[in-house]
C-alpha positions as a LaTeX table, in Angstrom:
\begin{tabular}{lrrr}
\hline
Residue & $x$ (\AA) & $y$ (\AA) & $z$ (\AA) \\
\hline
Met1 & $-7.25$ & $-15.94$ & 14.95 \\
Leu2 & $-9.44$ & $-16.61$ & 11.95 \\
Arg3 & $-12.53$ & $-15.43$ & 14.06 \\
Leu4 & $-10.74$ & $-12.21$ & 14.90 \\
Ile5 & $-9.93$ & $-11.59$ & 11.24 \\
Thr6 & $-13.52$ & $-12.32$ & 10.43 \\
Cys7 & $-14.80$ & $-9.82$ & 13.04 \\
Glu8 & $-12.39$ & $-7.18$ & 11.72 \\
Phe9 & $-13.81$ & $-7.60$ & 8.19 \\
Trp10 & $-17.29$ & $-7.18$ & 9.49 \\
Lys11 & $-16.32$ & $-3.82$ & 10.87 \\
Ile12 & $-15.23$ & $-2.80$ & 7.38 \\
Lys13 & $-18.49$ & $-4.14$ & 5.95 \\
Arg14 & $-20.45$ & $-1.90$ & 8.26 \\
Arg15 & $-18.65$ & 1.14 & 7.06 \\
Lys16 & $-20.06$ & 2.21 & 3.69 \\
Leu17 & $-17.19$ & 4.69 & 3.37 \\
Phe18 & $-14.68$ & 1.85 & 2.94 \\
Gln19 & $-16.90$ & 0.02 & 0.40 \\
Ala20 & $-17.01$ & 3.34 & $-1.66$ \\
Ala21 & $-13.31$ & 3.84 & $-1.18$ \\
Phe22 & $-12.64$ & 0.35 & $-2.55$ \\
Leu23 & $-14.50$ & 1.40 & $-5.75$ \\
Thr24 & $-11.84$ & 4.06 & $-6.47$ \\
Thr25 & $-9.67$ & 1.40 & $-7.83$ \\
Phe26 & $-11.82$ & 1.41 & $-10.89$ \\
Ile27 & $-11.82$ & 5.27 & $-11.47$ \\
Val28 & $-8.38$ & 6.04 & $-12.66$ \\
Pro29 & $-8.04$ & 3.20 & $-15.03$ \\
Leu30 & $-11.48$ & 4.13 & $-16.60$ \\
Leu31 & $-10.33$ & 7.78 & $-16.99$ \\
Tyr32 & $-7.07$ & 6.74 & $-18.65$ \\
Ala33 & $-8.96$ & 4.51 & $-21.11$ \\
Met34 & $-11.30$ & 7.35 & $-21.99$ \\
Ile35 & $-8.44$ & 9.87 & $-22.45$ \\
Leu36 & $-5.76$ & 7.81 & $-24.11$ \\
Ser37 & $-6.60$ & 6.54 & $-27.60$ \\
Asp38 & $-3.50$ & 4.37 & $-27.84$ \\
Thr39 & $-2.62$ & 2.24 & $-24.89$ \\
Asp40 & $-1.62$ & $-1.21$ & $-24.04$ \\
Leu41 & $-1.76$ & $-3.65$ & $-21.00$ \\
Asp42 & 1.55 & $-2.30$ & $-19.68$ \\
Val43 & 0.39 & 1.25 & $-19.57$ \\
Met44 & $-2.91$ & 0.30 & $-17.97$ \\
Met45 & $-1.22$ & $-1.69$ & $-15.36$ \\
Ser46 & 1.32 & 1.06 & $-14.54$ \\
Val47 & $-1.67$ & 3.29 & $-13.90$ \\
Val48 & $-3.08$ & 0.64 & $-11.51$ \\
Arg49 & 0.08 & 0.22 & $-9.72$ \\
Glu50 & 1.40 & 3.85 & $-9.49$ \\
Glu51 & $-1.67$ & 6.16 & $-9.61$ \\
Asn52 & $-4.06$ & 3.87 & $-7.79$ \\
Gly53 & $-1.46$ & 2.26 & $-5.45$ \\
Phe54 & 0.96 & 5.03 & $-4.50$ \\
Leu55 & $-1.44$ & 7.85 & $-4.48$ \\
Ile56 & $-4.76$ & 6.34 & $-3.25$ \\
Leu57 & $-4.06$ & 3.03 & $-1.61$ \\
Ile58 & $-1.50$ & 4.13 & 0.92 \\
Pro59 & $-3.65$ & 6.83 & 2.45 \\
Leu60 & $-6.58$ & 4.49 & 2.37 \\
Ser61 & $-4.59$ & 1.85 & 4.24 \\
Val62 & $-3.57$ & 4.21 & 6.96 \\
Ile63 & $-7.21$ & 5.60 & 7.41 \\
Leu64 & $-8.45$ & 1.92 & 7.50 \\
Ala65 & $-5.89$ & 1.07 & 10.12 \\
Ala66 & $-6.90$ & 4.19 & 12.19 \\
Asn67 & $-10.51$ & 3.06 & 11.98 \\
Leu68 & $-9.57$ & $-0.61$ & 13.06 \\
Phe69 & $-7.41$ & 0.54 & 16.02 \\
Phe70 & $-9.55$ & 3.33 & 17.32 \\
Glu71 & $-12.99$ & 1.79 & 17.06 \\
Glu72 & $-12.71$ & $-0.37$ & 20.23 \\
His73 & $-11.79$ & 2.92 & 22.13 \\
Asp74 & $-14.52$ & 4.91 & 20.51 \\
His75 & $-17.29$ & 2.44 & 21.39 \\
Asp76 & $-15.67$ & 1.23 & 24.67 \\
Thr77 & $-15.64$ & $-2.49$ & 23.55 \\
Leu78 & $-12.06$ & $-3.23$ & 24.17 \\
Lys79 & $-12.66$ & $-4.06$ & 27.89 \\
Asn80 & $-15.20$ & $-6.66$ & 26.72 \\
Leu81 & $-12.63$ & $-8.26$ & 24.40 \\
Met82 & $-9.99$ & $-8.29$ & 27.13 \\
Cys83 & $-12.47$ & $-10.24$ & 29.44 \\
Ile84 & $-12.96$ & $-13.09$ & 26.78 \\
Pro85 & $-9.90$ & $-12.98$ & 26.91 \\
Val86 & $-8.29$ & $-11.84$ & 23.70 \\
Ser87 & $-4.75$ & $-10.69$ & 23.87 \\
Lys88 & $-3.97$ & $-7.22$ & 22.41 \\
Asn89 & $-1.15$ & $-8.70$ & 20.31 \\
Arg90 & $-3.44$ & $-11.15$ & 18.60 \\
Leu91 & $-6.04$ & $-8.36$ & 18.05 \\
Ala92 & $-3.40$ & $-6.12$ & 16.46 \\
Leu93 & $-2.15$ & $-9.05$ & 14.35 \\
Ala94 & $-5.65$ & $-9.61$ & 12.99 \\
Lys95 & $-5.96$ & $-5.97$ & 12.02 \\
Phe96 & $-2.62$ & $-6.13$ & 10.13 \\
Val97 & $-3.86$ & $-9.24$ & 8.19 \\
Val98 & $-7.15$ & $-7.40$ & 7.35 \\
Ile99 & $-5.23$ & $-4.35$ & 6.06 \\
Leu100 & $-3.05$ & $-6.64$ & 3.93 \\
Leu101 & $-6.09$ & $-8.47$ & 2.49 \\
Phe102 & $-7.74$ & $-5.16$ & 1.69 \\
Asp103 & $-4.60$ & $-3.75$ & $-0.09$ \\
Val104 & $-4.11$ & $-6.94$ & $-2.10$ \\
Gly105 & $-7.80$ & $-7.07$ & $-2.96$ \\
Tyr106 & $-7.69$ & $-3.42$ & $-4.07$ \\
Met107 & $-4.74$ & $-4.08$ & $-6.37$ \\
Leu108 & $-6.45$ & $-7.19$ & $-7.88$ \\
Ala109 & $-9.59$ & $-5.32$ & $-8.43$ \\
Gly110 & $-7.61$ & $-2.70$ & $-10.43$ \\
Tyr111 & $-5.82$ & $-5.45$ & $-12.33$ \\
Gly112 & $-9.24$ & $-6.93$ & $-13.30$ \\
Ile113 & $-10.57$ & $-3.60$ & $-14.71$ \\
Ala114 & $-7.34$ & $-3.02$ & $-16.50$ \\
Ile115 & $-7.55$ & $-6.34$ & $-18.12$ \\
Leu116 & $-11.23$ & $-5.82$ & $-19.09$ \\
Leu117 & $-10.56$ & $-2.35$ & $-20.57$ \\
Thr118 & $-7.54$ & $-3.60$ & $-22.51$ \\
Ala119 & $-9.59$ & $-6.52$ & $-23.92$ \\
Val120 & $-12.51$ & $-4.35$ & $-24.98$ \\
Ala121 & $-10.07$ & $-2.03$ & $-26.75$ \\
Gly122 & $-8.89$ & $-5.03$ & $-28.74$ \\
Val123 & $-5.37$ & $-4.87$ & $-27.51$ \\
Pro124 & $-3.44$ & $-8.16$ & $-27.01$ \\
Leu125 & $-3.09$ & $-9.17$ & $-23.47$ \\
Thr126 & 0.52 & $-9.95$ & $-23.76$ \\
Gly127 & 2.36 & $-10.47$ & $-20.48$ \\
Trp128 & $-0.82$ & $-10.78$ & $-18.39$ \\
Gly129 & 1.02 & $-13.30$ & $-16.02$ \\
Leu130 & 3.76 & $-11.04$ & $-15.29$ \\
Gln131 & 1.46 & $-8.15$ & $-14.70$ \\
Leu132 & $-0.56$ & $-10.24$ & $-12.26$ \\
Phe133 & 2.62 & $-11.17$ & $-10.28$ \\
Leu134 & 3.65 & $-7.40$ & $-10.29$ \\
Thr135 & 0.27 & $-6.29$ & $-9.15$ \\
Leu136 & 0.05 & $-8.84$ & $-6.37$ \\
Gly137 & 3.66 & $-7.92$ & $-5.29$ \\
Thr138 & 2.84 & $-4.24$ & $-5.40$ \\
Gly139 & $-0.19$ & $-4.91$ & $-3.10$ \\
Val140 & 1.91 & $-6.50$ & $-0.49$ \\
Leu141 & 4.72 & $-3.99$ & $-0.79$ \\
Leu142 & 2.33 & $-0.99$ & $-0.44$ \\
Trp143 & 0.93 & $-2.68$ & 2.74 \\
Ala144 & 4.46 & $-2.76$ & 4.11 \\
Ala145 & 5.20 & 0.72 & 2.96 \\
Ala146 & 2.14 & 1.96 & 4.89 \\
Met147 & 3.35 & 0.46 & 8.24 \\
Pro148 & 5.57 & 3.33 & 9.31 \\
Cys149 & 2.70 & 5.74 & 8.83 \\
Ile150 & 0.30 & 3.52 & 10.65 \\
Phe151 & 2.80 & 3.11 & 13.46 \\
Leu152 & 2.75 & 6.99 & 13.74 \\
Val153 & $-0.91$ & 7.14 & 13.78 \\
Val154 & $-1.30$ & 4.43 & 16.42 \\
Trp155 & 1.39 & 5.98 & 18.57 \\
Cys156 & $-0.06$ & 9.45 & 18.34 \\
Asn157 & $-3.49$ & 7.90 & 19.26 \\
Lys158 & $-5.28$ & 11.08 & 18.09 \\
Ser159 & $-8.51$ & 11.82 & 16.19 \\
Tyr160 & $-9.39$ & 10.63 & 12.64 \\
Ile161 & $-8.68$ & 14.06 & 11.34 \\
Ile162 & $-5.05$ & 13.98 & 12.54 \\
Ser163 & $-4.79$ & 10.40 & 11.15 \\
Val164 & $-5.94$ & 11.72 & 7.60 \\
Ile165 & $-3.49$ & 14.65 & 7.71 \\
Ile166 & $-0.64$ & 12.25 & 8.66 \\
Ala167 & $-1.63$ & 9.78 & 5.93 \\
Phe168 & $-1.70$ & 12.33 & 3.08 \\
Ala169 & 1.50 & 14.13 & 4.34 \\
Tyr170 & 3.26 & 10.69 & 4.37 \\
Thr171 & 1.98 & 9.90 & 0.79 \\
Val172 & 3.01 & 13.25 & $-0.66$ \\
Leu173 & 6.44 & 13.16 & 0.89 \\
Asn174 & 7.12 & 9.68 & $-0.33$ \\
Tyr175 & 5.82 & 10.45 & $-3.87$ \\
Ile176 & 7.89 & 13.55 & $-4.10$ \\
Leu177 & 11.06 & 11.56 & $-2.90$ \\
His178 & 10.53 & 8.91 & $-5.64$ \\
Ile179 & 11.15 & 11.38 & $-8.45$ \\
Asn180 & 14.25 & 12.75 & $-6.71$ \\
Asp181 & 17.57 & 11.42 & $-8.05$ \\
Arg182 & 19.20 & 11.61 & $-4.61$ \\
Phe183 & 16.77 & 8.91 & $-3.42$ \\
Ile184 & 16.23 & 6.65 & $-6.34$ \\
Met185 & 19.72 & 6.68 & $-7.98$ \\
Val186 & 21.59 & 5.48 & $-4.95$ \\
Pro187 & 23.21 & 2.02 & $-4.42$ \\
Leu188 & 21.73 & $-0.41$ & $-1.93$ \\
Gly189 & 23.43 & 0.01 & 1.49 \\
Leu190 & 23.16 & 1.44 & 4.87 \\
Asn191 & 21.80 & 4.73 & 3.63 \\
Ala192 & 18.36 & 6.45 & 3.95 \\
Ala193 & 17.52 & 5.92 & 0.32 \\
Thr194 & 17.52 & 2.07 & 0.89 \\
Phe195 & 14.96 & 2.24 & 3.64 \\
Leu196 & 12.52 & 4.79 & 2.14 \\
Pro197 & 9.57 & 2.52 & 1.21 \\
Val198 & 8.04 & 4.14 & $-1.86$ \\
Pro199 & 11.33 & 5.04 & $-3.73$ \\
Val200 & 12.52 & 1.50 & $-3.12$ \\
Ile201 & 9.40 & 0.06 & $-4.60$ \\
Phe202 & 9.83 & 2.28 & $-7.63$ \\
Arg203 & 13.35 & 1.09 & $-7.99$ \\
Trp204 & 11.98 & $-2.44$ & $-8.27$ \\
Ile205 & 9.00 & $-1.76$ & $-10.47$ \\
Tyr206 & 10.58 & 0.42 & $-12.99$ \\
Gln207 & 12.68 & $-2.35$ & $-14.47$ \\
Phe208 & 9.50 & $-4.03$ & $-15.75$ \\
His209 & 8.25 & $-0.99$ & $-17.72$ \\
Ser210 & 8.10 & $-1.05$ & $-21.52$ \\
Ile211 & 11.00 & 1.04 & $-22.96$ \\
Asp212 & 9.38 & 2.33 & $-26.23$ \\
Gly213 & 10.60 & 5.77 & $-27.24$ \\
Glu214 & 13.88 & 7.61 & $-27.02$ \\
Ile215 & 13.05 & 9.28 & $-23.77$ \\
Met216 & 12.20 & 5.99 & $-22.01$ \\
Arg217 & 15.24 & 4.22 & $-23.34$ \\
Glu218 & 17.50 & 7.04 & $-22.15$ \\
Phe219 & 15.90 & 7.04 & $-18.72$ \\
Tyr220 & 16.05 & 3.28 & $-18.47$ \\
His221 & 19.79 & 3.27 & $-19.41$ \\
Arg222 & 20.49 & 5.94 & $-16.81$ \\
Phe223 & 18.37 & 4.43 & $-14.01$ \\
Ser224 & 19.07 & 0.64 & $-14.57$ \\
Pro225 & 22.25 & 0.55 & $-12.37$ \\
Tyr226 & 20.04 & 1.25 & $-9.43$ \\
Phe227 & 17.32 & $-1.23$ & $-10.06$ \\
Ile228 & 16.48 & $-3.55$ & $-7.11$ \\
Ser229 & 15.83 & $-7.26$ & $-7.41$ \\
Thr230 & 12.53 & $-8.90$ & $-6.24$ \\
Pro231 & 14.14 & $-10.78$ & $-3.23$ \\
Ala232 & 15.89 & $-7.44$ & $-2.22$ \\
Val233 & 12.72 & $-5.28$ & $-2.24$ \\
Phe234 & 10.67 & $-7.88$ & $-0.40$ \\
Gly235 & 13.41 & $-8.43$ & 2.18 \\
Ile236 & 13.85 & $-4.74$ & 2.88 \\
Leu237 & 10.04 & $-3.82$ & 2.97 \\
Ile238 & 8.87 & $-6.95$ & 4.88 \\
Gly239 & 11.73 & $-6.49$ & 7.30 \\
Glu240 & 10.70 & $-2.89$ & 7.98 \\
Ala241 & 7.08 & $-3.83$ & 8.26 \\
Ala242 & 7.88 & $-6.54$ & 10.84 \\
Val243 & 9.83 & $-3.99$ & 12.89 \\
Phe244 & 7.07 & $-1.44$ & 12.86 \\
Met245 & 4.37 & $-4.08$ & 13.61 \\
Leu246 & 6.27 & $-5.10$ & 16.77 \\
Leu247 & 6.58 & $-1.46$ & 17.77 \\
Met248 & 2.87 & $-1.02$ & 17.15 \\
Met249 & 2.03 & $-3.99$ & 19.35 \\
Lys250 & 4.04 & $-2.69$ & 22.18 \\
Val251 & 2.45 & 0.71 & 21.90 \\
Tyr252 & $-1.07$ & $-0.82$ & 21.58 \\
Gln253 & $-0.33$ & $-3.07$ & 24.54 \\
Lys254 & 0.44 & $-0.02$ & 26.80 \\
Gln255 & $-2.53$ & 1.99 & 25.78 \\
Asn256 & $-5.26$ & 2.25 & 28.41 \\
Val257 & $-8.24$ & $-0.04$ & 28.05 \\
\hline
\end{tabular}
């Protein structure tokens, strides 16, 4: 399995596009540091997790997955892998692990630049340990949140252009839903709001925001009954990811070599 994961990483290394895409994790924090004169670590980390994570990383994860799953078909190398033999399930699992490591690495790089910019600005690095945990957790949860979209891309088995369209449509839809009270101010239970990945992650991450200012305090008070605990959010998202991974393995297994 380790060799398969290493081989999948070499595929990314050969694609300069993904190396350049990884650098986008530094752009938004740098822009915020240049625009905002008064900031702190909490604000910078919110930028890394929300703007970088929810708006950039999810579509990147889906496009990366499309590349990993389609490349063997594009270069007609899947037959060779089947002759070694390498099972399709193990191959798919290696791809999932690579996407997870990419997502976590992307978020950690954003964490690093946010820490650096905050330190350069002379702002105390208060709560850096909590922010590290939240950033790592968000990386894992965003990986899980991308799984339904990755499943759709693998199931459709279409071109990269279709994959990009699906990825951005999925990202925009989830981001719109996370600001809709009907999907974030709903108790946990057997309802659609509980199983929508991005709104659920926001219901977890919002409870760790600073509450400076009257508007933020009012929002916090109104929203706090619908916060989700750490075990609950990881249980929901990892459970969903496991289901979609199993479905993808079945679809991938049935695709022609």
